[in-house]
Amino acid sequence: MNREDFPILQHDLIYFDNGATTLKPQCMIDAVVDYYSNYTANAHRGDYDNSLKVDLLYEGVRTKVQHLIDAESSNEIVFTKGCTESLNMVVFGFMKNYLQPGDEVLITKAEHASNVLPWLELEKKMGIVVKYIPLSETNEVTMERLEQTVTSRTKVISLAQVTNVIGDLRPVEQIGEFCEKHHILFVVDGAQSVPHMKVSVRDMKADFFTFSAHKMTGPTGVGVLYGKYELLQAMEPLEVGGGMNSFFESDGTFAYHDAPSKFDAGTPNIAGVIGFGAAIDFLQSIGLDKIHEHELELKRYLVQELEKVPGITVYNKEVDGAIVAFNIDGVFSQDTAVYLNHYHICVRAGNHCAKMLKDEIKVKNTCRISFYLYNTKEEIDRLIAVLQNKEELYNTIL
Amino acid sequence: MDPQLRREIILNNYQNPYHKGFPEDDENYIRIRTNNESCIDDLTILLKVEDGVIQKIYFEGDACAISTSATSIMASQFEGKTLQEAKSLLEEYEAMLDEKPYHEEVLEELNAYDEIYKQPNRKKCALLPFRAIHEVLKQNGIE
């Protein structure tokens, strides 16, 4: 759907790497160019027309994000440079002060590096304990397994809402309910969920929630950190400077703004945030429910067609989502990706930054196909035709 | 090189690699883990150097057809070379990959990568195992 809105699709290109980043619609590109061409000015700085316009648009996007994820207030929305920065802020700006040595943080081996390494840093530096919730046979998180892993020292559960290799949707509302009851903070990485479905941070009772604009038709370099307001107020800014302070004096006294402004040190990514606003409008004009349905239909179709090709293993057949992880038996995933590239089919090969997942799925690298709204069944048919011809793989790539 | 021959050399070394798997006395070897920046190719290479000669090379790990075959060919061609010979052979190979003048006759099966420069993302794969040779030369003060 809406393929005509994406200028890059005028080229001969089948883009199946949407889990990494998505293509950009003209309306988003136009919004960025319009800012640079017609009303460039800094935010929160001046009293002239263009500066005021920038303020209105920039803050307007905060409100759009608030509604997108169903936050209570736009003051709970912090702009960052991406989901990775958002998660780092949660860990090093808040958890570092909140947690004590011996406190437990639960994650899984399916998490993305950005939801693993910050915690491992804290484990190494201050002696918190990182524990892994064991995954089910289908590589999913169940309430039973989660509850069995929780102890009296568990202070945080940090999970992706949708994982980036298996693509499974975690039962976040149940987990949030459980966390609230047991006074556990719930951190949710929404990088692979917000682009593909309606989410509500209030329904899942998330304490922190993070995602990136570029995985949802927005520009690179923009992300979101949502936090419950009192938690954001308690969180330290990792960067300080202009735009976030109330005063500083030569006697050494200083004070910072309230959240979210205290996290806006320096000139923010104004063009990016404005472009992100256009991307949100674009997705909402189509409808996230409709996008979600479309992707599920594509996934089911792809799994069904892949089953007709002998010698292919799919690792996440059972899971409903926008992602299919597979390998051609006996072929290194990167060689498969290079082969598909000969036919202008873009897929990602590797561990997809989930380097511990190999312990669970018993395979280190996979080819990942991740869909978005503009993908079609015809594209899948072209992929299948190329895969059916896979005995030509080495003749093609060598 | 003739495309058919090139393919045969690469595929043969990929599917039946030379010295893939570690030897029993692996503690007597220099161990080098090479990771590609693309973060997929992951090979561990073991080299035994005695009396200024590379006696044995073994490797283990998961990597693409180009990396694996290049490691296999490296292992077979660099065994028995003095460190000085290894250095000049490596220079010839890197010259070929960088499209500089080189001596085709000394490279033997390594000539299979003579057109890899046309695929910049694969050049890294063809160079990956040779980091181990660089490391050995460095450790012995030759680089």
mmCIF file of N, CA, C and O in Angstrom, chain A residues 330-335 338 341-342 348-353 355 364-366 392 394-398, chain B residues 3-4 6-7 10-11 14-15 33 36 38-42 61-66 119 121-122 125:
data_model
loop_
_atom_site.group_PDB
_atom_site.id
_atom_site.type_symbol
_atom_site.label_atom_id
_atom_site.label_comp_id
_atom_site.label_asym_id
_atom_site.label_seq_id
_atom_site.Cartn_x
_atom_site.Cartn_y
_atom_site.Cartn_z
ATOM 1 N N GLY A 330 22.746 -25.296 4.754
ATOM 2 C CA GLY A 330 24.113 -25.470 4.290
ATOM 3 C C GLY A 330 24.747 -24.238 3.671
ATOM 4 O O GLY A 330 25.878 -24.293 3.189
ATOM 5 N N VAL A 331 24.026 -23.122 3.645
ATOM 6 C CA VAL A 331 24.579 -21.903 3.041
ATOM 7 C C VAL A 331 24.721 -20.843 4.133
ATOM 8 O O VAL A 331 23.800 -20.620 4.918
ATOM 9 N N PHE A 332 25.873 -20.199 4.179
ATOM 10 C CA PHE A 332 26.111 -19.142 5.155
ATOM 11 C C PHE A 332 25.179 -17.967 4.833
ATOM 12 O O PHE A 332 25.020 -17.583 3.672
ATOM 13 N N SER A 333 24.562 -17.414 5.862
ATOM 14 C CA SER A 333 23.502 -16.418 5.634
ATOM 15 C C SER A 333 23.965 -15.233 4.793
ATOM 16 O O SER A 333 23.218 -14.706 3.977
ATOM 17 N N GLN A 334 25.212 -14.834 4.984
ATOM 18 C CA GLN A 334 25.699 -13.690 4.211
ATOM 19 C C GLN A 334 25.759 -14.014 2.718
ATOM 20 O O GLN A 334 25.489 -13.150 1.874
ATOM 21 N N ASP A 335 26.111 -15.256 2.400
ATOM 22 C CA ASP A 335 26.138 -15.650 0.986
ATOM 23 C C ASP A 335 24.728 -15.613 0.383
ATOM 24 O O ASP A 335 24.556 -15.240 -0.778
ATOM 25 N N VAL A 338 23.958 -11.961 -0.271
ATOM 26 C CA VAL A 338 24.671 -11.463 -1.453
ATOM 27 C C VAL A 338 23.992 -11.978 -2.732
ATOM 28 O O VAL A 338 23.842 -11.251 -3.713
ATOM 29 N N ASN A 341 20.889 -10.035 -3.302
ATOM 30 C CA ASN A 341 21.238 -8.683 -3.733
ATOM 31 C C ASN A 341 21.439 -8.612 -5.249
ATOM 32 O O ASN A 341 21.162 -7.580 -5.868
ATOM 33 N N HIS A 342 21.874 -9.720 -5.846
ATOM 34 C CA HIS A 342 22.016 -9.743 -7.307
ATOM 35 C C HIS A 342 20.682 -9.490 -7.998
ATOM 36 O O HIS A 342 20.636 -9.076 -9.141
ATOM 37 N N ARG A 348 18.727 -8.710 5.404
ATOM 38 C CA ARG A 348 19.830 -8.577 6.346
ATOM 39 C C ARG A 348 20.304 -9.970 6.730
ATOM 40 O O ARG A 348 19.484 -10.846 6.999
ATOM 41 N N ALA A 349 21.639 -10.167 6.755
ATOM 42 C CA ALA A 349 22.187 -11.436 7.221
ATOM 43 C C ALA A 349 22.997 -11.183 8.476
ATOM 44 O O ALA A 349 23.637 -10.155 8.601
ATOM 45 N N GLY A 350 22.932 -12.126 9.414
ATOM 46 C CA GLY A 350 23.764 -11.985 10.600
ATOM 47 C C GLY A 350 23.033 -12.355 11.851
ATOM 48 O O GLY A 350 22.088 -13.146 11.833
ATOM 49 N N ASN A 351 23.495 -11.760 12.947
ATOM 50 C CA ASN A 351 22.858 -12.050 14.237
ATOM 51 C C ASN A 351 21.924 -10.919 14.639
ATOM 52 O O ASN A 351 21.306 -10.966 15.687
ATOM 53 N N HIS A 352 21.880 -9.848 13.813
ATOM 54 C CA HIS A 352 20.928 -8.756 14.007
ATOM 55 C C HIS A 352 21.079 -8.122 15.388
ATOM 56 O O HIS A 352 20.086 -7.767 16.028
ATOM 57 N N CYS A 353 22.320 -8.028 15.837
ATOM 58 C CA CYS A 353 22.631 -7.385 17.125
ATOM 59 C C CYS A 353 22.049 -8.124 18.319
ATOM 60 O O CYS A 353 22.016 -7.596 19.421
ATOM 61 N N LYS A 355 23.229 -10.995 19.845
ATOM 62 C CA LYS A 355 24.317 -11.976 19.769
ATOM 63 C C LYS A 355 24.180 -13.135 20.749
ATOM 64 O O LYS A 355 24.884 -14.114 20.642
ATOM 65 N N LYS A 364 23.659 -19.338 14.767
ATOM 66 C CA LYS A 364 24.323 -18.076 15.061
ATOM 67 C C LYS A 364 23.830 -16.956 14.155
ATOM 68 O O LYS A 364 23.594 -15.838 14.589
ATOM 69 N N ASN A 365 23.689 -17.279 12.890
ATOM 70 C CA ASN A 365 23.334 -16.257 11.909
ATOM 71 C C ASN A 365 22.122 -16.685 11.092
ATOM 72 O O ASN A 365 21.987 -17.857 10.759
ATOM 73 N N THR A 366 21.311 -15.702 10.742
ATOM 74 C CA THR A 366 20.148 -15.981 9.895
ATOM 75 C C THR A 366 19.999 -14.866 8.859
ATOM 76 O O THR A 366 20.585 -13.795 8.995
ATOM 77 N N GLU A 392 21.802 -22.161 -8.260
ATOM 78 C CA GLU A 392 22.651 -21.220 -8.999
ATOM 79 C C GLU A 392 23.370 -20.229 -8.082
ATOM 80 O O GLU A 392 24.046 -19.311 -8.543
ATOM 81 N N TYR A 394 25.990 -20.179 -5.934
ATOM 82 C CA TYR A 394 27.440 -19.929 -6.000
ATOM 83 C C TYR A 394 27.874 -19.483 -7.391
ATOM 84 O O TYR A 394 28.806 -18.701 -7.530
ATOM 85 N N ASN A 395 27.176 -19.952 -8.428
ATOM 86 C CA ASN A 395 27.497 -19.471 -9.765
ATOM 87 C C ASN A 395 27.214 -17.985 -9.884
ATOM 88 O O ASN A 395 27.835 -17.283 -10.668
ATOM 89 N N THR A 396 26.254 -17.516 -9.114
ATOM 90 C CA THR A 396 25.880 -16.106 -9.179
ATOM 91 C C THR A 396 26.828 -15.235 -8.367
ATOM 92 O O THR A 396 27.206 -14.150 -8.800
ATOM 93 N N ILE A 397 27.188 -15.715 -7.171
ATOM 94 C CA ILE A 397 27.945 -14.808 -6.290
ATOM 95 C C ILE A 397 29.466 -14.947 -6.428
ATOM 96 O O ILE A 397 30.198 -14.091 -5.956
ATOM 97 N N LEU A 398 29.940 -16.041 -7.027
ATOM 98 C CA LEU A 398 31.398 -16.207 -7.105
ATOM 99 C C LEU A 398 31.912 -15.870 -8.510
ATOM 100 O O LEU A 398 31.236 -16.041 -9.488
ATOM 101 N N PRO B 3 36.670 -17.552 -15.149
ATOM 102 C CA PRO B 3 35.618 -17.535 -14.119
ATOM 103 C C PRO B 3 35.248 -18.930 -13.608
ATOM 104 O O PRO B 3 34.990 -19.107 -12.415
ATOM 105 N N GLN B 4 35.251 -19.898 -14.502
ATOM 106 C CA GLN B 4 34.881 -21.248 -14.087
ATOM 107 C C GLN B 4 35.915 -21.835 -13.130
ATOM 108 O O GLN B 4 35.580 -22.395 -12.087
ATOM 109 N N ARG B 6 38.015 -20.093 -11.288
ATOM 110 C CA ARG B 6 37.957 -19.288 -10.068
ATOM 111 C C ARG B 6 36.879 -19.854 -9.134
ATOM 112 O O ARG B 6 37.108 -20.078 -7.948
ATOM 113 N N ARG B 7 35.719 -20.094 -9.692
ATOM 114 C CA ARG B 7 34.595 -20.611 -8.915
ATOM 115 C C ARG B 7 34.934 -21.979 -8.316
ATOM 116 O O ARG B 7 34.649 -22.255 -7.165
ATOM 117 N N ILE B 10 37.388 -21.568 -5.365
ATOM 118 C CA ILE B 10 36.742 -21.006 -4.166
ATOM 119 C C ILE B 10 35.789 -22.025 -3.545
ATOM 120 O O ILE B 10 35.821 -22.274 -2.336
ATOM 121 N N LEU B 11 34.981 -22.636 -4.393
ATOM 122 C CA LEU B 11 33.996 -23.595 -3.864
ATOM 123 C C LEU B 11 34.662 -24.813 -3.245
ATOM 124 O O LEU B 11 34.248 -25.292 -2.193
ATOM 125 N N TYR B 14 35.961 -23.850 0.010
ATOM 126 C CA TYR B 14 34.868 -23.571 0.955
ATOM 127 C C TYR B 14 34.250 -24.867 1.463
ATOM 128 O O TYR B 14 34.025 -25.056 2.655
ATOM 129 N N GLN B 15 34.015 -25.782 0.526
ATOM 130 C CA GLN B 15 33.298 -27.003 0.907
ATOM 131 C C GLN B 15 34.220 -28.084 1.486
ATOM 132 O O GLN B 15 33.779 -28.902 2.280
ATOM 133 N N ARG B 33 41.651 -14.403 16.724
ATOM 134 C CA ARG B 33 40.240 -14.391 16.335
ATOM 135 C C ARG B 33 40.008 -13.200 15.421
ATOM 136 O O ARG B 33 40.337 -12.066 15.764
ATOM 137 N N ASN B 36 34.841 -9.852 11.197
ATOM 138 C CA ASN B 36 34.602 -8.856 10.165
ATOM 139 C C ASN B 36 33.808 -7.699 10.760
ATOM 140 O O ASN B 36 33.041 -7.878 11.686
ATOM 141 N N SER B 38 31.380 -6.318 9.497
ATOM 142 C CA SER B 38 29.960 -6.564 9.265
ATOM 143 C C SER B 38 29.414 -7.474 10.357
ATOM 144 O O SER B 38 28.227 -7.752 10.405
ATOM 145 N N CYS B 39 30.276 -7.948 11.216
ATOM 146 C CA CYS B 39 29.957 -8.685 12.437
ATOM 147 C C CYS B 39 29.365 -10.070 12.177
ATOM 148 O O CYS B 39 28.751 -10.660 13.041
ATOM 149 N N ILE B 40 29.588 -10.635 11.002
ATOM 150 C CA ILE B 40 29.104 -11.999 10.781
ATOM 151 C C ILE B 40 30.253 -12.993 10.710
ATOM 152 O O ILE B 40 30.270 -13.987 11.408
ATOM 153 N N ASP B 41 31.217 -12.745 9.823
ATOM 154 C CA ASP B 41 32.334 -13.676 9.685
ATOM 155 C C ASP B 41 33.082 -13.733 11.008
ATOM 156 O O ASP B 41 33.441 -12.706 11.559
ATOM 157 N N ASP B 42 33.298 -14.940 11.486
ATOM 158 C CA ASP B 42 33.940 -15.081 12.788
ATOM 159 C C ASP B 42 34.829 -16.320 12.746
ATOM 160 O O ASP B 42 34.347 -17.436 12.867
ATOM 161 N N GLY B 61 35.485 -21.932 12.757
ATOM 162 C CA GLY B 61 34.514 -20.846 12.871
ATOM 163 C C GLY B 61 33.522 -20.819 11.724
ATOM 164 O O GLY B 61 33.521 -21.698 10.859
ATOM 165 N N ASP B 62 32.656 -19.798 11.753
ATOM 166 C CA ASP B 62 31.620 -19.641 10.727
ATOM 167 C C ASP B 62 31.916 -18.405 9.890
ATOM 168 O O ASP B 62 32.119 -17.329 10.444
ATOM 169 N N ALA B 63 31.902 -18.590 8.596
ATOM 170 C CA ALA B 63 32.111 -17.425 7.734
ATOM 171 C C ALA B 63 31.578 -17.728 6.338
ATOM 172 O O ALA B 63 31.254 -18.875 6.018
ATOM 173 N N CYS B 64 31.521 -16.685 5.516
ATOM 174 C CA CYS B 64 30.980 -16.826 4.170
ATOM 175 C C CYS B 64 31.942 -17.609 3.275
ATOM 176 O O CYS B 64 33.068 -17.916 3.665
ATOM 177 N N ALA B 65 31.485 -17.870 2.072
ATOM 178 C CA ALA B 65 32.277 -18.663 1.130
ATOM 179 C C ALA B 65 33.615 -17.988 0.834
ATOM 180 O O ALA B 65 34.643 -18.651 0.742
ATOM 181 N N ILE B 66 33.609 -16.678 0.686
ATOM 182 C CA ILE B 66 34.860 -15.974 0.352
ATOM 183 C C ILE B 66 35.847 -16.062 1.520
ATOM 184 O O ILE B 66 37.004 -16.442 1.341
ATOM 185 N N GLN B 119 33.803 -5.972 -6.025
ATOM 186 C CA GLN B 119 32.756 -6.020 -4.996
ATOM 187 C C GLN B 119 33.365 -5.553 -3.670
ATOM 188 O O GLN B 119 33.829 -6.371 -2.880
ATOM 189 N N ASN B 121 32.344 -4.726 -0.825
ATOM 190 C CA ASN B 121 31.910 -5.317 0.439
ATOM 191 C C ASN B 121 32.459 -6.726 0.650
ATOM 192 O O ASN B 121 32.475 -7.251 1.745
ATOM 193 N N ARG B 122 32.923 -7.360 -0.434
ATOM 194 C CA ARG B 122 33.481 -8.701 -0.324
ATOM 195 C C ARG B 122 35.005 -8.692 -0.179
ATOM 196 O O ARG B 122 35.602 -9.692 0.185
ATOM 197 N N CYS B 125 36.057 -9.577 3.153
ATOM 198 C CA CYS B 125 36.007 -11.015 3.440
ATOM 199 C C CYS B 125 37.285 -11.689 2.971
ATOM 200 O O CYS B 125 37.813 -12.569 3.633
#
